[in-house]
XYZ file of C-alpha atoms in Angstrom:
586
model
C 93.357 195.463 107.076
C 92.046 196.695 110.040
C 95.125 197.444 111.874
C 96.472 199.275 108.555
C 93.058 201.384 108.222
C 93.981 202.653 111.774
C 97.571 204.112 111.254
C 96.789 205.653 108.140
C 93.745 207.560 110.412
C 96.305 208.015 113.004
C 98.804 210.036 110.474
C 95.733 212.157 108.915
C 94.716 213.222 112.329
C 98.823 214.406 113.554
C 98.587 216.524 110.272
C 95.900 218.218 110.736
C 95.777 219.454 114.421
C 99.178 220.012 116.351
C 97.419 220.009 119.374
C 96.433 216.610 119.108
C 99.952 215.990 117.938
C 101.145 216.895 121.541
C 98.724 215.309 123.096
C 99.058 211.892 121.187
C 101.600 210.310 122.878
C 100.126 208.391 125.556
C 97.296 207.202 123.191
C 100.225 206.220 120.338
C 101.515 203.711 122.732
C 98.273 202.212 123.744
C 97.684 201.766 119.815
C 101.363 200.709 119.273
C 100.449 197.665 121.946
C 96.913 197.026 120.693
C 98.432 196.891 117.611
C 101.292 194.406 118.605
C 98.790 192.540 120.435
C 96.512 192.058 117.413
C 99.095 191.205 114.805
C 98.359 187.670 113.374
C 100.189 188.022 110.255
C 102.726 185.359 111.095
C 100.028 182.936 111.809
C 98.476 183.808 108.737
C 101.973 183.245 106.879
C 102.538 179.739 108.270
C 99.420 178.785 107.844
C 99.562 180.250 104.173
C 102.787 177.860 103.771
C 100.858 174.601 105.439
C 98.218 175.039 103.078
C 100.665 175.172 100.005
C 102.675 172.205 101.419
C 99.416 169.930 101.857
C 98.303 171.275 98.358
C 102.048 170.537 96.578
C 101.814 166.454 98.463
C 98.457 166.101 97.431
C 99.193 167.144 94.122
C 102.344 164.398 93.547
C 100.178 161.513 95.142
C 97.829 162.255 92.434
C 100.257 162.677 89.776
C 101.698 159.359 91.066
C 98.417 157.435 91.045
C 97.698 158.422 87.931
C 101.339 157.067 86.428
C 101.219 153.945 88.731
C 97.418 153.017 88.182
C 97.376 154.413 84.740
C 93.928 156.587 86.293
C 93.411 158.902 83.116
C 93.870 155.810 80.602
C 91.566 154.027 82.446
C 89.057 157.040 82.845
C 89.468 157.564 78.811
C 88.599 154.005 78.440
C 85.460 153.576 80.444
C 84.207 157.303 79.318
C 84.477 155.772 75.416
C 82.561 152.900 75.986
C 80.112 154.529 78.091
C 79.792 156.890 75.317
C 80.459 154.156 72.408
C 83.416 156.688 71.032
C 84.916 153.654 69.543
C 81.836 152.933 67.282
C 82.017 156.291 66.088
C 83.394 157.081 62.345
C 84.001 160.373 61.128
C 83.837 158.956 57.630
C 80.747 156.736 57.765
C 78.259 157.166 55.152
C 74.733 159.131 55.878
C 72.206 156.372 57.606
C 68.117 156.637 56.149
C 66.020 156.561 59.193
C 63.998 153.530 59.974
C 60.594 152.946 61.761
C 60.032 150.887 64.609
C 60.534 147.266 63.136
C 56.778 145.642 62.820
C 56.099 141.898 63.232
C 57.305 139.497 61.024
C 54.751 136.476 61.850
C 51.266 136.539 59.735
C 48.613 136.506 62.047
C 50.368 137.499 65.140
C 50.231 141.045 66.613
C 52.748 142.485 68.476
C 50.748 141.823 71.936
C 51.486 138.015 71.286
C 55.039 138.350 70.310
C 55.477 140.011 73.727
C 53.807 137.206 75.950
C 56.141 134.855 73.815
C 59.207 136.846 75.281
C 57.770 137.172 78.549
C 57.438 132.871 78.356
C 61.020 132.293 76.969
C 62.358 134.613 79.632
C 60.490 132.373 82.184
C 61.821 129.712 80.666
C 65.702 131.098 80.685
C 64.825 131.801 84.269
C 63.696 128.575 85.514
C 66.722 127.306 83.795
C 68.710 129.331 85.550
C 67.497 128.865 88.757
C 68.064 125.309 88.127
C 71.883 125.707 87.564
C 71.938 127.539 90.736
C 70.317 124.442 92.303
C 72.852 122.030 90.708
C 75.463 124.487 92.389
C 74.380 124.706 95.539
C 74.440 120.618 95.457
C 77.293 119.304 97.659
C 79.760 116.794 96.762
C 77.827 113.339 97.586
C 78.723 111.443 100.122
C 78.874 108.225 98.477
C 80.031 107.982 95.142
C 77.852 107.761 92.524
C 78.844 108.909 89.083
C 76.143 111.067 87.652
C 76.127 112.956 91.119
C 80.102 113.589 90.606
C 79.747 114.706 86.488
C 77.110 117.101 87.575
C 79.210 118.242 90.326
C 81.905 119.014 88.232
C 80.323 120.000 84.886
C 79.791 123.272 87.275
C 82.711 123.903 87.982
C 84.978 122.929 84.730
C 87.688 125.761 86.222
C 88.497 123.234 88.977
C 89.311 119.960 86.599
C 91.544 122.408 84.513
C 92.961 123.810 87.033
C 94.102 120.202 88.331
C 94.685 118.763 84.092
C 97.167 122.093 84.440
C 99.008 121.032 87.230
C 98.867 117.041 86.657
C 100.745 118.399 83.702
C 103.127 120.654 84.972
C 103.806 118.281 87.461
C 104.721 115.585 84.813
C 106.522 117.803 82.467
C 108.618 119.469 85.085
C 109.510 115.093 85.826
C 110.097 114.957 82.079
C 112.573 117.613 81.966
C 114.468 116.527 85.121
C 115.171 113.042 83.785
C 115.803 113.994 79.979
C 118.830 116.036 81.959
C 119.865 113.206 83.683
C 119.739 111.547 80.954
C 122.165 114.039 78.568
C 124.176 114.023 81.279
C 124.932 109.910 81.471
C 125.172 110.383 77.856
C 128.550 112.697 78.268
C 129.936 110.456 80.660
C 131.922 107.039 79.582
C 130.985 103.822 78.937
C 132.570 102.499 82.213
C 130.878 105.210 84.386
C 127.833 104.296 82.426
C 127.831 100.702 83.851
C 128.527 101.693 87.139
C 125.853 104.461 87.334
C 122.995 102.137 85.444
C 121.361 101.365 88.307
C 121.570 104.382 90.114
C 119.866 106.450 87.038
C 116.767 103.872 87.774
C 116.540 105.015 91.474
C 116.808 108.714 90.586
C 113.926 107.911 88.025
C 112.184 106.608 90.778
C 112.927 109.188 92.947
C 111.808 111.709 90.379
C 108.432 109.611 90.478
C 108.287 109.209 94.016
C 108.171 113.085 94.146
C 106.122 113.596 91.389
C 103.378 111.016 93.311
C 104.001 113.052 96.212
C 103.242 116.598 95.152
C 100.123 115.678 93.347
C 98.868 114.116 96.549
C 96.667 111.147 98.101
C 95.299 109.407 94.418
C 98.646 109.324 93.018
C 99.975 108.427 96.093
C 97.665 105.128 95.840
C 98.566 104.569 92.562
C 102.480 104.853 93.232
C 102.248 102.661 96.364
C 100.913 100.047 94.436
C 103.601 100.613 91.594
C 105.384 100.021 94.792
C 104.944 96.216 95.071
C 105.860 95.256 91.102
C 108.812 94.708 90.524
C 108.490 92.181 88.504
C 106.849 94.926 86.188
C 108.852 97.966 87.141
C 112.335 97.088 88.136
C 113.512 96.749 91.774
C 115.165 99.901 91.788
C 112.286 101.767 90.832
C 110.655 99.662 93.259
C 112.970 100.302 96.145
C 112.026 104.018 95.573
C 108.809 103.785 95.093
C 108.045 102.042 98.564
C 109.587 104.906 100.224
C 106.016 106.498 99.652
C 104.714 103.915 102.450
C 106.738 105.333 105.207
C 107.785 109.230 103.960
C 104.304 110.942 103.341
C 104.823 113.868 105.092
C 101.837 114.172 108.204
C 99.334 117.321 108.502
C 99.838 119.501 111.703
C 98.864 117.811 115.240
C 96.605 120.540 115.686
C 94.197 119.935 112.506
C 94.400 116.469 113.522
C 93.024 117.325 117.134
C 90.444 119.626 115.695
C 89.008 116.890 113.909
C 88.802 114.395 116.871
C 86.945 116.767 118.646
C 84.233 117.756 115.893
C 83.901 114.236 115.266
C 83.443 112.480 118.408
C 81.344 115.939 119.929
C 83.904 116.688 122.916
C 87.314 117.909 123.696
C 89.748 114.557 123.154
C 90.343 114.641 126.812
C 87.509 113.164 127.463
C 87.939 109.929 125.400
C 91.613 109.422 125.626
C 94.223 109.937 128.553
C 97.298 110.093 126.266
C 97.405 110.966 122.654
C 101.372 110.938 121.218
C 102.733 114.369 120.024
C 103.342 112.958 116.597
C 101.974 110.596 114.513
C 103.646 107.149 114.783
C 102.189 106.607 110.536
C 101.061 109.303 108.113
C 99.522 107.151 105.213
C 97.869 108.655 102.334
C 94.372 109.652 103.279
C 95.230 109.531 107.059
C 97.458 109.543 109.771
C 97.872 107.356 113.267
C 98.344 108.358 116.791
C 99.125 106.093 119.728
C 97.216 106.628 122.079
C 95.460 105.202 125.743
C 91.646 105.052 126.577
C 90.242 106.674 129.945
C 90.620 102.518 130.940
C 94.511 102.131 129.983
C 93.587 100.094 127.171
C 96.251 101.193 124.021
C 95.232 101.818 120.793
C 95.689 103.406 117.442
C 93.817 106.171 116.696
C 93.241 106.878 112.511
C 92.784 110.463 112.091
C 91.645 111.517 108.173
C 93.300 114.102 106.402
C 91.341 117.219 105.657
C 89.399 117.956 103.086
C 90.402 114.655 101.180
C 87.040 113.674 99.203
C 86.845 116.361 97.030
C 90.173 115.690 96.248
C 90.016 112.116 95.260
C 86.601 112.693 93.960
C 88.205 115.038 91.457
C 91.065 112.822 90.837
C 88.665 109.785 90.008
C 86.733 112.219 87.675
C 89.535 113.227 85.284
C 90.248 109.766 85.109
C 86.666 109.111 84.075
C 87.035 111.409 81.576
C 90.538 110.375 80.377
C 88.989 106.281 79.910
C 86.200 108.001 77.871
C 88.381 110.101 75.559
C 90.370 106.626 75.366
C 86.942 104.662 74.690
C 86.271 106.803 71.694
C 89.750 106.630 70.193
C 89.825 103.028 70.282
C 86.146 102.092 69.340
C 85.677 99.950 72.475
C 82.576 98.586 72.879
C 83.039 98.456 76.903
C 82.268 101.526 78.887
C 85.725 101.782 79.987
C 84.215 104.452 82.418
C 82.994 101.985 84.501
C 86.908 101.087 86.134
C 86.879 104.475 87.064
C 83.983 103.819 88.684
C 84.789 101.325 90.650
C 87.321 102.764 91.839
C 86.056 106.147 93.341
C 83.415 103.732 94.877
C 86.594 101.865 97.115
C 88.307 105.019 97.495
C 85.577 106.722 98.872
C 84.287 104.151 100.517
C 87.746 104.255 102.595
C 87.144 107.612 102.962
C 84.493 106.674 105.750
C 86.235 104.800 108.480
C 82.602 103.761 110.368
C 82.792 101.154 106.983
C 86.454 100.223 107.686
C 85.405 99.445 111.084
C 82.347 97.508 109.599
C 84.713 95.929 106.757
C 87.252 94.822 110.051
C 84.718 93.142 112.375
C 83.564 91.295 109.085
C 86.949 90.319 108.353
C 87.819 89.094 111.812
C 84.661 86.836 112.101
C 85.508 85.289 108.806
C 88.624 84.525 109.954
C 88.410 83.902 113.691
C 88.605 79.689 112.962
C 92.393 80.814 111.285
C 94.471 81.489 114.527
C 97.138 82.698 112.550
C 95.397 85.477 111.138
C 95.165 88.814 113.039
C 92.439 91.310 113.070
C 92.773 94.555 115.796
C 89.553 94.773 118.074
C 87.816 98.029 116.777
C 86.190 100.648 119.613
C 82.959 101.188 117.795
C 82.156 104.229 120.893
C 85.266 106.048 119.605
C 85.357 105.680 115.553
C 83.249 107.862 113.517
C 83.664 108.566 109.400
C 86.925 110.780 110.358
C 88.129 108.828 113.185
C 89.091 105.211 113.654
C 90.262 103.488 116.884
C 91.701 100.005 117.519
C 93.677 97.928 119.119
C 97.384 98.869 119.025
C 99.284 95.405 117.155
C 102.571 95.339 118.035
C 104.649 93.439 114.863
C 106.981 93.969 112.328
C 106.938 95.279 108.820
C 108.045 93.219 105.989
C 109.822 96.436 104.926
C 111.510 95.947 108.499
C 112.091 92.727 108.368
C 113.778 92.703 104.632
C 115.715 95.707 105.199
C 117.327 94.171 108.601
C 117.797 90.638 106.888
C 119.473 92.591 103.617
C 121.365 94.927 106.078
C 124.924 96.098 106.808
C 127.320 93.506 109.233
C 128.077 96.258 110.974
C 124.550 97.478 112.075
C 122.907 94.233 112.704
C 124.020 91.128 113.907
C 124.480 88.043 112.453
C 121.924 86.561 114.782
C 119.467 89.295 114.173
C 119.493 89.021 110.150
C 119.558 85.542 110.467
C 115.961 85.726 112.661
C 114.814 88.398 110.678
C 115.034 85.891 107.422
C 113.458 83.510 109.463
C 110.573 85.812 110.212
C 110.102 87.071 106.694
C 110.192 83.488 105.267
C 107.256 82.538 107.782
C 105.240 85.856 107.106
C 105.460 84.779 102.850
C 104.369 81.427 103.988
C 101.736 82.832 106.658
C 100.235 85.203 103.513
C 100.511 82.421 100.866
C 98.000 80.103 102.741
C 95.962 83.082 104.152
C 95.302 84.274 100.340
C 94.117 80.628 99.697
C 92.062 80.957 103.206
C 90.854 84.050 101.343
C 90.185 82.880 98.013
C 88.594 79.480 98.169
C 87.359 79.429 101.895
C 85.619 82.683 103.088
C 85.329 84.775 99.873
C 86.623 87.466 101.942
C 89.036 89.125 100.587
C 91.289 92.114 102.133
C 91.678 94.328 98.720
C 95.107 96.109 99.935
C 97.550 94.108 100.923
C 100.711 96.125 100.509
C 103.539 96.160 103.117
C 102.569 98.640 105.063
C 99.149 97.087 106.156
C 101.001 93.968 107.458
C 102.437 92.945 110.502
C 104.207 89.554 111.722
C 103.573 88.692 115.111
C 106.575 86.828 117.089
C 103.494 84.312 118.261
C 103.786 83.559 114.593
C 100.620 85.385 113.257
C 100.199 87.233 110.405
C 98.287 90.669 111.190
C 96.230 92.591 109.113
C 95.283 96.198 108.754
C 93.896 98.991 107.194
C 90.068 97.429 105.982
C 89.200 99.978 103.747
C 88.872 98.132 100.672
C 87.579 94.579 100.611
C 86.501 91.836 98.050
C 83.732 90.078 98.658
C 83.373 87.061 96.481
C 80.196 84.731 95.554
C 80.617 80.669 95.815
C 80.417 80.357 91.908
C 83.436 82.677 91.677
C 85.350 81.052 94.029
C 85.084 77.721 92.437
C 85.290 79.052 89.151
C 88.354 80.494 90.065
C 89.650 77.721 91.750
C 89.177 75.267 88.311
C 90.567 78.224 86.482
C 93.829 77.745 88.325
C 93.797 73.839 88.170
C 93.142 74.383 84.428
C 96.205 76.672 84.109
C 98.363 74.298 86.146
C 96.965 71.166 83.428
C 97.745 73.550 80.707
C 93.393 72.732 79.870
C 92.597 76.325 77.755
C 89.183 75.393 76.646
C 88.275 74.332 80.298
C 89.923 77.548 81.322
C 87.852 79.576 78.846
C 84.762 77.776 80.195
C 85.766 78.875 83.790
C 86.273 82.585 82.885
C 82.695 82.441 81.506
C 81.081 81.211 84.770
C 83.923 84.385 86.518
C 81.786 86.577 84.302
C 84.861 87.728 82.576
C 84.459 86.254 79.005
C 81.412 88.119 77.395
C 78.496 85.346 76.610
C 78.422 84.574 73.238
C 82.420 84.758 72.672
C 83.796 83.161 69.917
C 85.559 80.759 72.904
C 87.106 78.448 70.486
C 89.494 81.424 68.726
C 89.983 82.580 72.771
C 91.054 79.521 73.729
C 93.660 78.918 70.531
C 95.186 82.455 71.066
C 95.485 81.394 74.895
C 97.221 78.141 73.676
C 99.891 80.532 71.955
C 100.310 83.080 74.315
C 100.622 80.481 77.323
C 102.360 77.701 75.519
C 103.750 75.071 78.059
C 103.740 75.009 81.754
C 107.173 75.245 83.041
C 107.998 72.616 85.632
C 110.704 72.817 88.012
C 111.509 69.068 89.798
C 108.108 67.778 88.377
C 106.394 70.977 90.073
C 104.172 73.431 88.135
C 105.868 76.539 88.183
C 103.006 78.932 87.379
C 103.612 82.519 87.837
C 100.893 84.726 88.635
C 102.794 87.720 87.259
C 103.216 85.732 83.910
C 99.998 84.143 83.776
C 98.489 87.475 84.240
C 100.071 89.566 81.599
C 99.409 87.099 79.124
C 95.654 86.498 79.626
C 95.254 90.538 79.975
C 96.792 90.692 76.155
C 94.107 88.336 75.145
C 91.529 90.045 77.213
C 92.266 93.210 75.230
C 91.759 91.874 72.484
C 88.422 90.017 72.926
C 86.903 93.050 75.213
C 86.697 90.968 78.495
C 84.921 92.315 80.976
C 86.614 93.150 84.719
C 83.239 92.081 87.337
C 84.469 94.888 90.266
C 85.738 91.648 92.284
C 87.877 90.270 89.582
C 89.640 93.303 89.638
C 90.051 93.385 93.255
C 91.145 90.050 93.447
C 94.080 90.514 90.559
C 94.840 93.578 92.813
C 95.577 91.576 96.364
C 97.158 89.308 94.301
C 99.548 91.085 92.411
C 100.289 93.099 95.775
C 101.262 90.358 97.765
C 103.033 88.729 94.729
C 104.969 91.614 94.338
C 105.834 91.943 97.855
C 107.509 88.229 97.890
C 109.872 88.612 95.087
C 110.972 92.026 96.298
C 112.332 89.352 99.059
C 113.885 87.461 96.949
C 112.940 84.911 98.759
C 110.143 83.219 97.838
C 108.428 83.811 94.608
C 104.613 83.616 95.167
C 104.288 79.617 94.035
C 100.252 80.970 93.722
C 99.269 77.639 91.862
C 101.672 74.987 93.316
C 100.339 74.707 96.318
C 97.117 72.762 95.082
């Protein structure tokens, strides 16, 4: 403006005076350069264009955050419900006005109805500040149930959460074997036949990955599927045990991580050598080989983490499902109380200073049986997420069947041969160390599946794993003992009196209708060349039906007991080679 002002001043002055016209020249071109000097009106233009450029972008990104975040719906919405536009009715009828509502209650005035608010709110308050108690309580260490259902009536999201995907998890299993299923329905009869036992494997396959995905309770429960297949089928079986050796391990690093926060120091201060991967991943743990600062080798148990609120939760849906199942069948037993007993072994494994406890227990039970095995435990190096012992060098019975059932052409006929030889001694070695177990110490070891066994080539049997054991009293084991010489002398009343003193048969029983329906479920002992052949498998079974019916209770070592049992039954007729001849021996 400026610049323009002073030409137009320049022109008036030319036309008024030629004199100054003449003399203008000079002072023309000093304005013609202060003028070009001075022109910013291409600045002015670009920056002109900038600003309408930025303005333009600006403009789309807000038309585009209001399409993509909906922005003026969700304006509209909050403005009417600030302003209650949706209570609003163009049509509603003309409202008398009211007065300030006046007490209700004869002989109180409205100064006591206020102090009764301000006490109920105190009341609401302390309540609340009570839940907040209840949910800043941590999981308990040991189990006991009304700690775990106040736990987890908290935090109700978490058990559906898990109901959600324990069902998913089954359904999607459902679905994959109803397809298999259809699909062995198109085929022949012929192909049928051939593929009939190859449809159980895949079923247990299907449950073998089911187990698997859920995680370490399942796991449990599968492994000890795992050693019936008397009950199961072998093939179902066969797949089953695969969850023994394939759990897949957590990373090395986790599992140094917790070494270190539980012994207090870097790992290189306990142990020289520590093995890259695990030689075992189990289902709450996994073992390293390893040597101490003294060359001594051992095995060194490292827990998986976070595992107790896992199996914690687990054990509490189950609590919940034998309740729902208590009410539906008007049992008079807390059925609750199984699940009890169970979260208190499975956490009680959870803590591996126990185990250790539990396996120098075991091993001074035991130490007048030299063919029974315990591994030293380094008390200085196990804490409640870390176990060491001594490393056992043995075989598997999974080993040992697998090479004795194997292909000519990967084993010799020398090494099947000696691996028979082995597995017949271990089923003999575990036969008499369940009696040594039974009717001598009392001491039982709760888990005997395959994987928790070892045989020795100095001919002992070897034992791990000590989470879970059975501790019986002297009345038991003699009870026990006459209940099996009862079964053996087909004597049901005597055997009725015997489950009494077990604590199994409620007192005041009608024992003389127990004992005839135990006379007709049992029948006959079967002998085979003027030997009882008792089953425990069969035995079992039968007195469970009855137990059903009469509401026996399950002491928590009965149960145990029918568990080590049953697993190392199991175990010797997956052999084939020696059914587990539990009474015979007497």
């Amino acid at each position: 403006m400026a610049l323009a002002f002073a030409s137009a001043s320049t022109s008036l002055t030319a036309l008024r005076s030629p004199r100054a016209a003449k003399t203008t020249p000079k002072r023309s071109k000093v304005r013609k350069q202060v003028r070009v000097i001075g022109n910013f009106s291409h600045f002015g233009e670009v920056v002109r264009k900038d600003l309408q450029f930025l303005k333009k972008g600006i403009s789309r990104g807000i038309e585009w955050a209001n399409e993509a975040f909906h922005i003026p719906q969700v304006s509209k919405t909050l403005d009417d419900v600030l302003w209650l536009r949706n209570l609003e009715d163009s049509q509603a009828a003309p409202v008398e006005p009211r007065d300030w509502p006046q007490p209700s209650y004869p002989g109180l005035s409205g100064v006591d109805l206020f102090m009764a608010d301000l006490k109920a709110l105190e009341a609401y308050a302390s309540y609340f500040y009570y839940l907040s108690k209840i949910w800043s309580k941590p999981l308990p260490e040991v189990y006991n149930p009304q700690d775990v259902v106040d736990y987890f009536s908290c935090r109700p999201h978490i058990v559906a959460l898990r109901l959600l995907e324990v069902g998913v998890c089954f359904l999607s299993a459902a679905i994959r074997i109803r397809t298999s299923g259809m699909r062995k329905f198109l085929r022949s009869n012929a192909e049928k036949d051939i593929d009939g036992k190859l449809s159980q494997y895949n079923f247990g396959m299907v449950l073998k990955e089911t187990m698997l995905n859920l995680g370490p309770t399942f796991i449990k429960v599968g492994q000890s599927l795992s050693t019936r297949p008397d009950i199961i089928g072998s093939d179902i079986s066969k797949a089953l045990s695969e969850l023994h050796d394939q759990i897949p391990p957590f990373p090395r690093a986790i599992a140094m991580k917790i070494m270190e926060e539980e012994l207090g120091s870097p790992v290189e201060l306990f142990f020289s050598y520590i093995s890259e991967e695990p030689v075992a991943a189990a289902s709450f743990g996994q073992v390293y080989r390893g040597s101490t600062l003294d060359g001594l080798s051992v095995a060194v148990k490292v827990q998986r983490p976070n595992l107790r609120h896992v199996v914690v939760r687990d054990v509490y849906i189950l609590r919940l499902g034998l309740g729902l199942v208590q009410k539906i069948a008007k049992r008079k037993s807390d059925l609750r109380l199984y699940a009890d007993e169970l979260g208190k072994g499975l956490v009680g494994e959870l803590d591996y200073t126990l185990e250790a406890e539990n396996a120098s227990e075991f091993q001074v039970a035991h130490s007048s049986f030299p063919f029974i095995r315990v591994p030293k435990v380094f008390p200085h190096l196990t804490r409640k997420r870390v176990l060491t012992m001594e490393w056992m060098v043995g075989e598997s019975p999974t080993d040992l069947l697998s090479i004795s059932t194997g292909d000519s052409s990967t084993y010799s006929e020398r090494q099947k041969l000696e691996a028979k030889r082995c597995l017949l001694d271990l089923v003999n070695k575990g036969v008499e160390a369940s009696l040594v177990q039974l009717l001598e110490t009392g001491l039982l070891h709760a888990d005997p599946h395959p994987g928790n066994l070892r045989y020795i080539s100095s001919g002992q049997m070897g034992f791990l794993d000590f989470g879970l054991l059975c501790r019986m009293e002297k009345k038991h084991q003699f009870a026990m003992l006459a209940s099996i010489v009862h079964i053996v002398n087909g004597d049901w009343q005597s055997l009725v009196l015997a489950l009494t003193e077990m604590d199994v048969v409620r007192p005041g029983s009608n024992t003389r209708r127990i004992t005839m329906d135990l006379e007709d479920s049992l029948e006959e002992v079967e002998f085979n060349d003027g030997i009882p052949d008792v089953k425990f498998s069969r035995v079992l079974s039968k007195i469970w039906s009855v137990a059903l019916k009469y509401q026996f209770r399950m002491p928590p070592y009965y149960t145990l007991v029918l568990r080590s049992l049953a697993s190392l039954e199991g175990k010797f007729i997956s052999g084939q080679i020696l059914s587990f001849p539990f009474a015979s021996d007497f």
